[in-house]
Amino acid sequence: MLVGSVAAVTAIATVVVLTGALAKAVDPQGNCDTGFSRLSSCTYHWSSKTTHQSTPIFTTPANATSTIPSGSRDTFRPTYDVMSWAVAGCPGNYIARRLLCAVPSEAAPAQPADDDPVTGLPRPKPWLLTTAKDSTFIKAFHVETPLDLAGVLRFYRLELGKRGWTETDGAVVKSDGAVIAFTTSDGPALLRLAHQDDRTIADLSLRKPAATDAAILPMPILPMPGQVRLLLGNDTDEEAVITINEQTIELAAGARLADAPATGRKSPESQEINLPPGTYKVTLKVASGAVQNREFEVAADETWGLLAGPAGVPLPVRLY
């Protein structure tokens, strides 16, 4: 398992002469290039985990009473899982935010930032938070941006169209949200948008062909029919408390979502709940941080993870 480092880079703007070239010298990897001005104080946290493993596949005769044939040899199918998250910060000072972290106007089209490095899916500029998942069964990406919903919708229709994704009939577009399905050469895809407080949240997912093959799909990752499976984890070194659907759950420091990320097998120190589809208010707090509130939208037959991130920031990630 490869665990990526967590980096924090701070550049202080003292005079106008502090240009992008100097910011590049302070931040040579461009970690803070999320779309905000390079003159701003940039705080960037990033983590990535990669897992490769083999999952047993059992070929069961139609008249067998056991799911595992007696005396048979296990056939192993290689699986993989890559999951990452990133959180970018902007100055808390109102004037600094207006000057250095301004976002495009409604009339100006949103510009693309670099594609997400895990999934290769597009993300708009600027963004505040991203999570990503690329596994044998799904490619999924969650992004939160201060852009308005209409701008984010225009951005994704344009960028996904460039990639040959075809929008299907039946799109639902409202002032506070949108749900659009796409057909792609790699499988069916779904874009879900919602606007909360000062940000637009986009969830983009593509289920790969393996996700529809019952013979190889690992059971631990599947939700109950018509329900949502939610795994809870804590990626900080402090205890965290999360409240969702009137349930309050304590999470130990470093509690992983799963022992086997590619199959969704729950880790002993993680927590898991099942939910009906809908929108839920989530309250999350780590020991030394302020309370963070979010709304979390999930649909039937989906599996999600929810991690406590730096300073207790909620990090939703689509698992299936």
PDB file of C-alpha atoms in Angstrom:
ATOM      1  CA  MET A   1       0.000   0.000   0.000  1.00  0.00           C
ATOM      2  CA  LEU A   2       1.366   3.390  -0.956  1.00  0.00           C
ATOM      3  CA  VAL A   3       0.338   6.278   1.261  1.00  0.00           C
ATOM      4  CA  GLY A   4       0.811   9.745  -0.188  1.00  0.00           C
ATOM      5  CA  SER A   5       2.249  12.551   1.882  1.00  0.00           C
ATOM      6  CA  VAL A   6       0.276  15.447   3.304  1.00  0.00           C
ATOM      7  CA  ALA A   7       1.718  18.832   2.408  1.00  0.00           C
ATOM      8  CA  ALA A   8       0.985  22.338   3.606  1.00  0.00           C
ATOM      9  CA  VAL A   9       2.489  25.264   1.715  1.00  0.00           C
ATOM     10  CA  THR A  10       2.041  28.895   2.741  1.00  0.00           C
ATOM     11  CA  ALA A  11       2.923  31.934   0.608  1.00  0.00           C
ATOM     12  CA  ILE A  12       2.367  35.383   2.118  1.00  0.00           C
ATOM     13  CA  ALA A  13       1.571  38.251  -0.261  1.00  0.00           C
ATOM     14  CA  THR A  14       3.326  41.369   1.038  1.00  0.00           C
ATOM     15  CA  VAL A  15       3.573  43.514  -2.097  1.00  0.00           C
ATOM     16  CA  VAL A  16       2.104  43.458  -5.567  1.00  0.00           C
ATOM     17  CA  VAL A  17       5.520  42.471  -6.962  1.00  0.00           C
ATOM     18  CA  LEU A  18       4.965  38.971  -5.500  1.00  0.00           C
ATOM     19  CA  THR A  19       4.174  37.380  -8.857  1.00  0.00           C
ATOM     20  CA  GLY A  20       3.339  33.914 -10.064  1.00  0.00           C
ATOM     21  CA  ALA A  21       7.059  33.260 -10.667  1.00  0.00           C
ATOM     22  CA  LEU A  22       7.833  33.756  -6.981  1.00  0.00           C
ATOM     23  CA  ALA A  23       4.814  31.703  -5.987  1.00  0.00           C
ATOM     24  CA  LYS A  24       6.166  28.965  -8.248  1.00  0.00           C
ATOM     25  CA  ALA A  25       9.445  29.093  -6.366  1.00  0.00           C
ATOM     26  CA  VAL A  26       7.625  28.754  -3.055  1.00  0.00           C
ATOM     27  CA  ASP A  27       5.381  25.974  -4.358  1.00  0.00           C
ATOM     28  CA  PRO A  28       7.427  24.202  -7.069  1.00  0.00           C
ATOM     29  CA  GLN A  29       5.020  21.272  -7.411  1.00  0.00           C
ATOM     30  CA  GLY A  30       2.050  23.535  -8.108  1.00  0.00           C
ATOM     31  CA  ASN A  31       0.046  21.904  -5.324  1.00  0.00           C
ATOM     32  CA  CYS A  32      -1.893  25.096  -4.767  1.00  0.00           C
ATOM     33  CA  ASP A  33      -2.895  25.589  -8.392  1.00  0.00           C
ATOM     34  CA  THR A  34      -6.589  25.031  -7.765  1.00  0.00           C
ATOM     35  CA  GLY A  35      -7.722  28.154  -9.570  1.00  0.00           C
ATOM     36  CA  PHE A  36      -7.275  30.645  -6.766  1.00  0.00           C
ATOM     37  CA  SER A  37      -4.731  33.427  -7.138  1.00  0.00           C
ATOM     38  CA  ARG A  38      -1.125  32.381  -6.518  1.00  0.00           C
ATOM     39  CA  LEU A  39      -0.805  35.555  -4.425  1.00  0.00           C
ATOM     40  CA  SER A  40      -3.074  34.128  -1.738  1.00  0.00           C
ATOM     41  CA  SER A  41      -2.081  32.219   1.356  1.00  0.00           C
ATOM     42  CA  CYS A  42      -2.509  28.694   0.110  1.00  0.00           C
ATOM     43  CA  THR A  43      -3.061  25.725   2.374  1.00  0.00           C
ATOM     44  CA  TYR A  44      -3.158  22.422   0.554  1.00  0.00           C
ATOM     45  CA  HIS A  45      -3.652  18.957   2.052  1.00  0.00           C
ATOM     46  CA  TRP A  46      -3.454  15.841  -0.095  1.00  0.00           C
ATOM     47  CA  SER A  47      -3.563  12.098   0.482  1.00  0.00           C
ATOM     48  CA  SER A  48      -3.605   9.117  -1.864  1.00  0.00           C
ATOM     49  CA  LYS A  49      -3.757   5.374  -1.213  1.00  0.00           C
ATOM     50  CA  THR A  50      -3.290   2.592  -3.762  1.00  0.00           C
ATOM     51  CA  THR A  51      -4.110  -1.079  -3.182  1.00  0.00           C
ATOM     52  CA  HIS A  52      -3.596  -4.087  -5.446  1.00  0.00           C
ATOM     53  CA  GLN A  53      -4.954  -7.457  -4.394  1.00  0.00           C
ATOM     54  CA  SER A  54      -6.547 -10.673  -5.639  1.00  0.00           C
ATOM     55  CA  THR A  55     -10.173 -11.532  -4.988  1.00  0.00           C
ATOM     56  CA  PRO A  56     -11.263 -15.195  -4.995  1.00  0.00           C
ATOM     57  CA  ILE A  57     -13.857 -16.182  -7.590  1.00  0.00           C
ATOM     58  CA  PHE A  58     -15.775 -19.415  -7.103  1.00  0.00           C
ATOM     59  CA  THR A  59     -17.458 -21.227  -9.979  1.00  0.00           C
ATOM     60  CA  THR A  60     -20.555 -22.853  -8.483  1.00  0.00           C
ATOM     61  CA  PRO A  61     -22.617 -25.524 -10.286  1.00  0.00           C
ATOM     62  CA  ALA A  62     -26.297 -24.684 -10.707  1.00  0.00           C
ATOM     63  CA  ASN A  63     -27.366 -27.571  -8.443  1.00  0.00           C
ATOM     64  CA  ALA A  64     -24.834 -26.863  -5.705  1.00  0.00           C
ATOM     65  CA  THR A  65     -26.043 -26.159  -2.170  1.00  0.00           C
ATOM     66  CA  SER A  66     -22.849 -24.366  -1.130  1.00  0.00           C
ATOM     67  CA  THR A  67     -21.514 -21.178  -2.652  1.00  0.00           C
ATOM     68  CA  ILE A  68     -17.981 -22.622  -2.453  1.00  0.00           C
ATOM     69  CA  PRO A  69     -17.513 -25.951  -4.262  1.00  0.00           C
ATOM     70  CA  SER A  70     -16.033 -28.629  -2.008  1.00  0.00           C
ATOM     71  CA  GLY A  71     -12.471 -29.497  -2.882  1.00  0.00           C
ATOM     72  CA  SER A  72     -12.303 -26.852  -5.582  1.00  0.00           C
ATOM     73  CA  ARG A  73      -9.410 -24.549  -6.185  1.00  0.00           C
ATOM     74  CA  ASP A  74      -9.911 -20.843  -5.801  1.00  0.00           C
ATOM     75  CA  THR A  75      -9.532 -18.715  -8.887  1.00  0.00           C
ATOM     76  CA  PHE A  76      -8.205 -15.264  -8.108  1.00  0.00           C
ATOM     77  CA  ARG A  77      -9.105 -12.133 -10.031  1.00  0.00           C
ATOM     78  CA  PRO A  78      -6.686  -9.200  -9.674  1.00  0.00           C
ATOM     79  CA  THR A  79      -8.399  -6.077  -8.392  1.00  0.00           C
ATOM     80  CA  TYR A  80      -7.108  -2.606  -7.700  1.00  0.00           C
ATOM     81  CA  ASP A  81      -8.208   0.483  -5.849  1.00  0.00           C
ATOM     82  CA  VAL A  82      -6.921   4.052  -5.829  1.00  0.00           C
ATOM     83  CA  MET A  83      -8.503   6.639  -3.554  1.00  0.00           C
ATOM     84  CA  SER A  84      -7.400  10.215  -2.965  1.00  0.00           C
ATOM     85  CA  TRP A  85      -8.602  13.453  -1.450  1.00  0.00           C
ATOM     86  CA  ALA A  86      -7.404  17.039  -1.528  1.00  0.00           C
ATOM     87  CA  VAL A  87      -8.484  20.147   0.380  1.00  0.00           C
ATOM     88  CA  ALA A  88      -7.413  23.637  -0.661  1.00  0.00           C
ATOM     89  CA  GLY A  89      -7.810  26.647   1.622  1.00  0.00           C
ATOM     90  CA  CYS A  90      -8.177  30.352   0.972  1.00  0.00           C
ATOM     91  CA  PRO A  91      -7.696  33.262   3.425  1.00  0.00           C
ATOM     92  CA  GLY A  92     -10.457  33.661   6.000  1.00  0.00           C
ATOM     93  CA  ASN A  93     -10.182  37.444   5.838  1.00  0.00           C
ATOM     94  CA  TYR A  94     -13.118  38.803   3.807  1.00  0.00           C
ATOM     95  CA  ILE A  95     -11.105  41.425   1.879  1.00  0.00           C
ATOM     96  CA  ALA A  96      -8.358  38.916   1.069  1.00  0.00           C
ATOM     97  CA  ARG A  97     -10.930  36.432  -0.152  1.00  0.00           C
ATOM     98  CA  ARG A  98     -12.506  39.040  -2.426  1.00  0.00           C
ATOM     99  CA  LEU A  99      -9.144  40.146  -3.874  1.00  0.00           C
ATOM    100  CA  LEU A 100      -7.270  36.888  -4.111  1.00  0.00           C
ATOM    101  CA  CYS A 101      -9.887  34.167  -4.266  1.00  0.00           C
ATOM    102  CA  ALA A 102     -12.432  35.702  -6.582  1.00  0.00           C
ATOM    103  CA  VAL A 103     -14.402  33.358  -8.800  1.00  0.00           C
ATOM    104  CA  PRO A 104     -15.683  33.945 -12.352  1.00  0.00           C
ATOM    105  CA  SER A 105     -18.869  35.925 -12.782  1.00  0.00           C
ATOM    106  CA  GLU A 106     -22.081  34.227 -13.900  1.00  0.00           C
ATOM    107  CA  ALA A 107     -21.547  35.515 -17.413  1.00  0.00           C
ATOM    108  CA  ALA A 108     -17.991  34.148 -17.690  1.00  0.00           C
ATOM    109  CA  PRO A 109     -17.562  30.442 -18.446  1.00  0.00           C
ATOM    110  CA  ALA A 110     -15.815  28.320 -15.849  1.00  0.00           C
ATOM    111  CA  GLN A 111     -12.310  27.338 -16.864  1.00  0.00           C
ATOM    112  CA  PRO A 112     -10.884  23.834 -16.389  1.00  0.00           C
ATOM    113  CA  ALA A 113      -8.235  23.158 -13.784  1.00  0.00           C
ATOM    114  CA  ASP A 114      -5.921  20.199 -14.312  1.00  0.00           C
ATOM    115  CA  ASP A 115      -7.790  16.899 -14.636  1.00  0.00           C
ATOM    116  CA  ASP A 116      -8.037  14.874 -11.460  1.00  0.00           C
ATOM    117  CA  PRO A 117      -4.819  12.785 -11.388  1.00  0.00           C
ATOM    118  CA  VAL A 118      -6.555   9.598 -10.146  1.00  0.00           C
ATOM    119  CA  THR A 119      -9.607   9.406 -12.412  1.00  0.00           C
ATOM    120  CA  GLY A 120      -8.621  11.709 -15.279  1.00  0.00           C
ATOM    121  CA  LEU A 121     -12.028  13.379 -14.951  1.00  0.00           C
ATOM    122  CA  PRO A 122     -12.317  17.156 -15.434  1.00  0.00           C
ATOM    123  CA  ARG A 123     -12.618  19.587 -12.553  1.00  0.00           C
ATOM    124  CA  PRO A 124     -13.545  23.266 -12.768  1.00  0.00           C
ATOM    125  CA  LYS A 125     -11.405  26.153 -11.594  1.00  0.00           C
ATOM    126  CA  PRO A 126     -11.389  27.063  -8.734  1.00  0.00           C
ATOM    127  CA  TRP A 127     -12.118  24.101  -6.461  1.00  0.00           C
ATOM    128  CA  LEU A 128     -12.123  23.800  -2.685  1.00  0.00           C
ATOM    129  CA  LEU A 129     -12.232  20.044  -2.114  1.00  0.00           C
ATOM    130  CA  THR A 130     -11.985  16.899  -4.200  1.00  0.00           C
ATOM    131  CA  THR A 131     -12.187  13.180  -3.544  1.00  0.00           C
ATOM    132  CA  ALA A 132     -11.549  10.514  -6.151  1.00  0.00           C
ATOM    133  CA  LYS A 133     -11.918   6.762  -6.567  1.00  0.00           C
ATOM    134  CA  ASP A 134     -10.660   4.510  -9.343  1.00  0.00           C
ATOM    135  CA  SER A 135     -11.194   0.790  -8.853  1.00  0.00           C
ATOM    136  CA  THR A 136     -11.976  -2.330 -10.843  1.00  0.00           C
ATOM    137  CA  PHE A 137     -15.672  -1.480 -10.586  1.00  0.00           C
ATOM    138  CA  ILE A 138     -16.073   2.305 -10.587  1.00  0.00           C
ATOM    139  CA  LYS A 139     -14.459   5.618 -11.424  1.00  0.00           C
ATOM    140  CA  ALA A 140     -15.897   8.415  -9.280  1.00  0.00           C
ATOM    141  CA  PHE A 141     -15.059  12.006  -8.494  1.00  0.00           C
ATOM    142  CA  HIS A 142     -16.467  14.500  -5.956  1.00  0.00           C
ATOM    143  CA  VAL A 143     -15.634  18.194  -6.213  1.00  0.00           C
ATOM    144  CA  GLU A 144     -16.773  21.271  -4.279  1.00  0.00           C
ATOM    145  CA  THR A 145     -16.373  24.696  -5.881  1.00  0.00           C
ATOM    146  CA  PRO A 146     -17.487  28.283  -5.112  1.00  0.00           C
ATOM    147  CA  LEU A 147     -18.851  28.546  -8.663  1.00  0.00           C
ATOM    148  CA  ASP A 148     -22.603  28.862  -9.147  1.00  0.00           C
ATOM    149  CA  LEU A 149     -24.531  25.758 -10.169  1.00  0.00           C
ATOM    150  CA  ALA A 150     -25.373  27.000 -13.658  1.00  0.00           C
ATOM    151  CA  GLY A 151     -21.691  27.634 -14.355  1.00  0.00           C
ATOM    152  CA  VAL A 152     -20.685  24.172 -13.142  1.00  0.00           C
ATOM    153  CA  LEU A 153     -23.415  22.570 -15.257  1.00  0.00           C
ATOM    154  CA  ARG A 154     -22.225  24.422 -18.367  1.00  0.00           C
ATOM    155  CA  PHE A 155     -18.652  23.403 -17.598  1.00  0.00           C
ATOM    156  CA  TYR A 156     -19.417  19.681 -17.334  1.00  0.00           C
ATOM    157  CA  ARG A 157     -21.676  19.550 -20.366  1.00  0.00           C
ATOM    158  CA  LEU A 158     -18.923  21.152 -22.423  1.00  0.00           C
ATOM    159  CA  GLU A 159     -16.000  19.160 -21.027  1.00  0.00           C
ATOM    160  CA  LEU A 160     -17.748  15.780 -21.053  1.00  0.00           C
ATOM    161  CA  GLY A 161     -19.018  16.417 -24.588  1.00  0.00           C
ATOM    162  CA  LYS A 162     -15.412  16.937 -25.677  1.00  0.00           C
ATOM    163  CA  ARG A 163     -14.630  13.457 -24.342  1.00  0.00           C
ATOM    164  CA  GLY A 164     -17.363  11.833 -26.408  1.00  0.00           C
ATOM    165  CA  TRP A 165     -19.831  11.367 -23.545  1.00  0.00           C
ATOM    166  CA  THR A 166     -23.431  11.468 -24.783  1.00  0.00           C
ATOM    167  CA  GLU A 167     -26.162  12.921 -22.589  1.00  0.00           C
ATOM    168  CA  THR A 168     -29.228  10.693 -22.391  1.00  0.00           C
ATOM    169  CA  ASP A 169     -32.854  11.799 -22.294  1.00  0.00           C
ATOM    170  CA  GLY A 170     -34.509  12.529 -18.979  1.00  0.00           C
ATOM    171  CA  ALA A 171     -32.088  15.049 -17.473  1.00  0.00           C
ATOM    172  CA  VAL A 172     -33.454  16.811 -14.384  1.00  0.00           C
ATOM    173  CA  VAL A 173     -32.195  20.387 -14.046  1.00  0.00           C
ATOM    174  CA  LYS A 174     -33.404  22.736 -11.297  1.00  0.00           C
ATOM    175  CA  SER A 175     -32.098  25.962  -9.792  1.00  0.00           C
ATOM    176  CA  ASP A 176     -30.611  24.111  -6.810  1.00  0.00           C
ATOM    177  CA  GLY A 177     -29.594  20.809  -8.400  1.00  0.00           C
ATOM    178  CA  ALA A 178     -29.290  18.608 -11.459  1.00  0.00           C
ATOM    179  CA  VAL A 179     -29.093  14.902 -12.339  1.00  0.00           C
ATOM    180  CA  ILE A 180     -27.851  13.934 -15.804  1.00  0.00           C
ATOM    181  CA  ALA A 181     -27.015  10.482 -17.162  1.00  0.00           C
ATOM    182  CA  PHE A 182     -24.450   9.861 -19.896  1.00  0.00           C
ATOM    183  CA  THR A 183     -23.445   6.979 -22.109  1.00  0.00           C
ATOM    184  CA  THR A 184     -19.727   6.484 -22.645  1.00  0.00           C
ATOM    185  CA  SER A 185     -17.518   3.937 -24.341  1.00  0.00           C
ATOM    186  CA  ASP A 186     -16.439   2.732 -20.877  1.00  0.00           C
ATOM    187  CA  GLY A 187     -19.885   2.314 -19.281  1.00  0.00           C
ATOM    188  CA  PRO A 188     -22.843   4.326 -17.948  1.00  0.00           C
ATOM    189  CA  ALA A 189     -22.062   7.580 -16.152  1.00  0.00           C
ATOM    190  CA  LEU A 190     -23.975   9.951 -13.898  1.00  0.00           C
ATOM    191  CA  LEU A 191     -23.505  13.609 -12.980  1.00  0.00           C
ATOM    192  CA  ARG A 192     -25.249  14.919  -9.880  1.00  0.00           C
ATOM    193  CA  LEU A 193     -25.065  18.603  -8.878  1.00  0.00           C
ATOM    194  CA  ALA A 194     -26.309  20.371  -5.761  1.00  0.00           C
ATOM    195  CA  HIS A 195     -25.851  23.867  -4.373  1.00  0.00           C
ATOM    196  CA  GLN A 196     -25.251  24.281  -0.647  1.00  0.00           C
ATOM    197  CA  ASP A 197     -24.512  27.557   1.117  1.00  0.00           C
ATOM    198  CA  ASP A 198     -21.546  29.109  -0.734  1.00  0.00           C
ATOM    199  CA  ARG A 199     -20.582  26.191  -2.954  1.00  0.00           C
ATOM    200  CA  THR A 200     -21.699  23.854  -5.716  1.00  0.00           C
ATOM    201  CA  ILE A 201     -21.098  20.142  -5.221  1.00  0.00           C
ATOM    202  CA  ALA A 202     -20.579  17.870  -8.224  1.00  0.00           C
ATOM    203  CA  ASP A 203     -20.513  14.075  -8.085  1.00  0.00           C
ATOM    204  CA  LEU A 204     -19.432  12.390 -11.299  1.00  0.00           C
ATOM    205  CA  SER A 205     -19.319   8.599 -11.506  1.00  0.00           C
ATOM    206  CA  LEU A 206     -18.802   5.926 -14.149  1.00  0.00           C
ATOM    207  CA  ARG A 207     -19.567   2.287 -13.418  1.00  0.00           C
ATOM    208  CA  LYS A 208     -17.255  -0.027 -15.303  1.00  0.00           C
ATOM    209  CA  PRO A 209     -18.387  -3.253 -17.029  1.00  0.00           C
ATOM    210  CA  ALA A 210     -17.108  -5.329 -14.079  1.00  0.00           C
ATOM    211  CA  ALA A 211     -19.697  -3.617 -11.858  1.00  0.00           C
ATOM    212  CA  THR A 212     -22.513  -5.449 -13.654  1.00  0.00           C
ATOM    213  CA  ASP A 213     -20.928  -8.918 -13.640  1.00  0.00           C
ATOM    214  CA  ALA A 214     -22.548 -10.778 -10.731  1.00  0.00           C
ATOM    215  CA  ALA A 215     -20.038 -13.633 -11.077  1.00  0.00           C
ATOM    216  CA  ILE A 216     -17.088 -11.447 -10.115  1.00  0.00           C
ATOM    217  CA  LEU A 217     -18.633  -8.574  -8.176  1.00  0.00           C
ATOM    218  CA  PRO A 218     -17.567  -8.866  -4.523  1.00  0.00           C
ATOM    219  CA  MET A 219     -20.548  -9.037  -2.178  1.00  0.00           C
ATOM    220  CA  PRO A 220     -19.062  -6.890   0.625  1.00  0.00           C
ATOM    221  CA  ILE A 221     -19.194  -3.762  -1.528  1.00  0.00           C
ATOM    222  CA  LEU A 222     -22.867  -4.090  -2.465  1.00  0.00           C
ATOM    223  CA  PRO A 223     -25.612  -2.196  -0.606  1.00  0.00           C
ATOM    224  CA  MET A 224     -28.878  -3.841   0.317  1.00  0.00           C
ATOM    225  CA  PRO A 225     -31.401  -3.591  -2.560  1.00  0.00           C
ATOM    226  CA  GLY A 226     -32.932  -0.116  -2.722  1.00  0.00           C
ATOM    227  CA  GLN A 227     -30.693   1.127   0.102  1.00  0.00           C
ATOM    228  CA  VAL A 228     -27.444   3.044   0.492  1.00  0.00           C
ATOM    229  CA  ARG A 229     -24.432   1.565   2.241  1.00  0.00           C
ATOM    230  CA  LEU A 230     -22.333   4.163   4.071  1.00  0.00           C
ATOM    231  CA  LEU A 231     -18.897   3.377   5.518  1.00  0.00           C
ATOM    232  CA  LEU A 232     -17.454   5.898   7.977  1.00  0.00           C
ATOM    233  CA  GLY A 233     -13.762   6.544   8.545  1.00  0.00           C
ATOM    234  CA  ASN A 234     -11.383   9.023  10.105  1.00  0.00           C
ATOM    235  CA  ASP A 235      -8.245  10.138   8.258  1.00  0.00           C
ATOM    236  CA  THR A 236      -7.016  12.321  11.128  1.00  0.00           C
ATOM    237  CA  ASP A 237      -4.954  11.554  14.230  1.00  0.00           C
ATOM    238  CA  GLU A 238      -7.755  12.690  16.543  1.00  0.00           C
ATOM    239  CA  GLU A 239     -11.053  11.176  17.577  1.00  0.00           C
ATOM    240  CA  ALA A 240     -14.032  12.352  15.531  1.00  0.00           C
ATOM    241  CA  VAL A 241     -17.782  12.402  16.080  1.00  0.00           C
ATOM    242  CA  ILE A 242     -20.257  12.271  13.219  1.00  0.00           C
ATOM    243  CA  THR A 243     -24.039  12.668  13.334  1.00  0.00           C
ATOM    244  CA  ILE A 244     -26.196  11.564  10.408  1.00  0.00           C
ATOM    245  CA  ASN A 245     -29.844  10.508  10.222  1.00  0.00           C
ATOM    246  CA  GLU A 246     -30.173  11.136  13.983  1.00  0.00           C
ATOM    247  CA  GLN A 247     -27.364   8.679  14.690  1.00  0.00           C
ATOM    248  CA  THR A 248     -24.226   9.865  16.498  1.00  0.00           C
ATOM    249  CA  ILE A 249     -21.124   7.752  15.902  1.00  0.00           C
ATOM    250  CA  GLU A 250     -17.662   8.053  17.440  1.00  0.00           C
ATOM    251  CA  LEU A 251     -14.715   7.324  15.156  1.00  0.00           C
ATOM    252  CA  ALA A 252     -11.286   6.426  16.484  1.00  0.00           C
ATOM    253  CA  ALA A 253      -8.256   8.270  15.141  1.00  0.00           C
ATOM    254  CA  GLY A 254      -7.081   6.734  11.885  1.00  0.00           C
ATOM    255  CA  ALA A 255     -10.154   4.521  11.465  1.00  0.00           C
ATOM    256  CA  ARG A 256     -10.003   3.123   7.931  1.00  0.00           C
ATOM    257  CA  LEU A 257     -13.022   2.747   5.689  1.00  0.00           C
ATOM    258  CA  ALA A 258     -12.145  -0.796   4.648  1.00  0.00           C
ATOM    259  CA  ASP A 259      -9.561  -3.532   5.080  1.00  0.00           C
ATOM    260  CA  ALA A 260      -9.804  -4.334   1.381  1.00  0.00           C
ATOM    261  CA  PRO A 261     -10.705  -1.091  -0.435  1.00  0.00           C
ATOM    262  CA  ALA A 262     -11.203  -2.759  -3.817  1.00  0.00           C
ATOM    263  CA  THR A 263     -13.890  -5.064  -2.396  1.00  0.00           C
ATOM    264  CA  GLY A 264     -15.350  -2.787   0.281  1.00  0.00           C
ATOM    265  CA  ARG A 265     -14.687  -5.274   3.095  1.00  0.00           C
ATOM    266  CA  LYS A 266     -15.203  -3.221   6.262  1.00  0.00           C
ATOM    267  CA  SER A 267     -12.259  -2.546   8.529  1.00  0.00           C
ATOM    268  CA  PRO A 268     -12.787  -3.585  12.187  1.00  0.00           C
ATOM    269  CA  GLU A 269     -12.265  -0.031  13.429  1.00  0.00           C
ATOM    270  CA  SER A 270     -14.664   1.592  10.945  1.00  0.00           C
ATOM    271  CA  GLN A 271     -18.413   2.069  11.335  1.00  0.00           C
ATOM    272  CA  GLU A 272     -21.145   1.320   8.825  1.00  0.00           C
ATOM    273  CA  ILE A 273     -24.790   2.303   8.480  1.00  0.00           C
ATOM    274  CA  ASN A 274     -27.510   1.645   5.907  1.00  0.00           C
ATOM    275  CA  LEU A 275     -29.754   4.464   4.735  1.00  0.00           C
ATOM    276  CA  PRO A 276     -32.743   4.915   2.467  1.00  0.00           C
ATOM    277  CA  PRO A 277     -31.967   7.159  -0.519  1.00  0.00           C
ATOM    278  CA  GLY A 278     -32.284  10.884   0.098  1.00  0.00           C
ATOM    279  CA  THR A 279     -30.488  13.995   1.339  1.00  0.00           C
ATOM    280  CA  TYR A 280     -29.045  13.956   4.843  1.00  0.00           C
ATOM    281  CA  LYS A 281     -27.589  16.608   7.107  1.00  0.00           C
ATOM    282  CA  VAL A 282     -24.152  15.621   8.363  1.00  0.00           C
ATOM    283  CA  THR A 283     -22.421  17.105  11.404  1.00  0.00           C
ATOM    284  CA  LEU A 284     -18.755  16.276  11.872  1.00  0.00           C
ATOM    285  CA  LYS A 285     -16.268  17.340  14.542  1.00  0.00           C
ATOM    286  CA  VAL A 286     -12.732  16.296  15.380  1.00  0.00           C
ATOM    287  CA  ALA A 287     -11.413  16.867  18.877  1.00  0.00           C
ATOM    288  CA  SER A 288      -9.543  20.116  18.173  1.00  0.00           C
ATOM    289  CA  GLY A 289     -11.643  21.454  15.292  1.00  0.00           C
ATOM    290  CA  ALA A 290     -14.847  23.387  14.800  1.00  0.00           C
ATOM    291  CA  VAL A 291     -18.124  21.701  13.929  1.00  0.00           C
ATOM    292  CA  GLN A 292     -18.558  21.190  10.184  1.00  0.00           C
ATOM    293  CA  ASN A 293     -22.033  20.890   8.642  1.00  0.00           C
ATOM    294  CA  ARG A 294     -22.870  19.502   5.214  1.00  0.00           C
ATOM    295  CA  GLU A 295     -25.784  18.032   3.313  1.00  0.00           C
ATOM    296  CA  PHE A 296     -25.089  14.636   1.800  1.00  0.00           C
ATOM    297  CA  GLU A 297     -27.165  13.325  -1.126  1.00  0.00           C
ATOM    298  CA  VAL A 298     -27.232   9.588  -1.870  1.00  0.00           C
ATOM    299  CA  ALA A 299     -29.270   7.407  -4.230  1.00  0.00           C
ATOM    300  CA  ALA A 300     -30.510   3.831  -4.064  1.00  0.00           C
ATOM    301  CA  ASP A 301     -28.043   1.007  -4.743  1.00  0.00           C
ATOM    302  CA  GLU A 302     -24.989   3.160  -4.076  1.00  0.00           C
ATOM    303  CA  THR A 303     -22.123   2.578  -1.639  1.00  0.00           C
ATOM    304  CA  TRP A 304     -20.343   5.607  -0.182  1.00  0.00           C
ATOM    305  CA  GLY A 305     -17.561   6.355   2.221  1.00  0.00           C
ATOM    306  CA  LEU A 306     -17.450   9.403   4.457  1.00  0.00           C
ATOM    307  CA  LEU A 307     -14.099  10.375   5.951  1.00  0.00           C
ATOM    308  CA  ALA A 308     -13.172  12.936   8.570  1.00  0.00           C
ATOM    309  CA  GLY A 309     -10.501  15.034   6.874  1.00  0.00           C
ATOM    310  CA  PRO A 310      -8.152  17.801   8.058  1.00  0.00           C
ATOM    311  CA  ALA A 311      -9.781  20.060  10.672  1.00  0.00           C
ATOM    312  CA  GLY A 312     -12.841  17.817  10.523  1.00  0.00           C
ATOM    313  CA  VAL A 313     -13.718  18.554   6.896  1.00  0.00           C
ATOM    314  CA  PRO A 314     -16.203  15.918   5.621  1.00  0.00           C
ATOM    315  CA  LEU A 315     -14.798  13.976   2.663  1.00  0.00           C
ATOM    316  CA  PRO A 316     -17.485  12.010   0.767  1.00  0.00           C
ATOM    317  CA  VAL A 317     -16.204   9.394  -1.675  1.00  0.00           C
ATOM    318  CA  ARG A 318     -18.295   7.150  -3.924  1.00  0.00           C
ATOM    319  CA  LEU A 319     -17.217   3.504  -3.530  1.00  0.00           C
ATOM    320  CA  TYR A 320     -19.784   1.752  -5.772  1.00  0.00           C
TER     321      TYR A 320
END
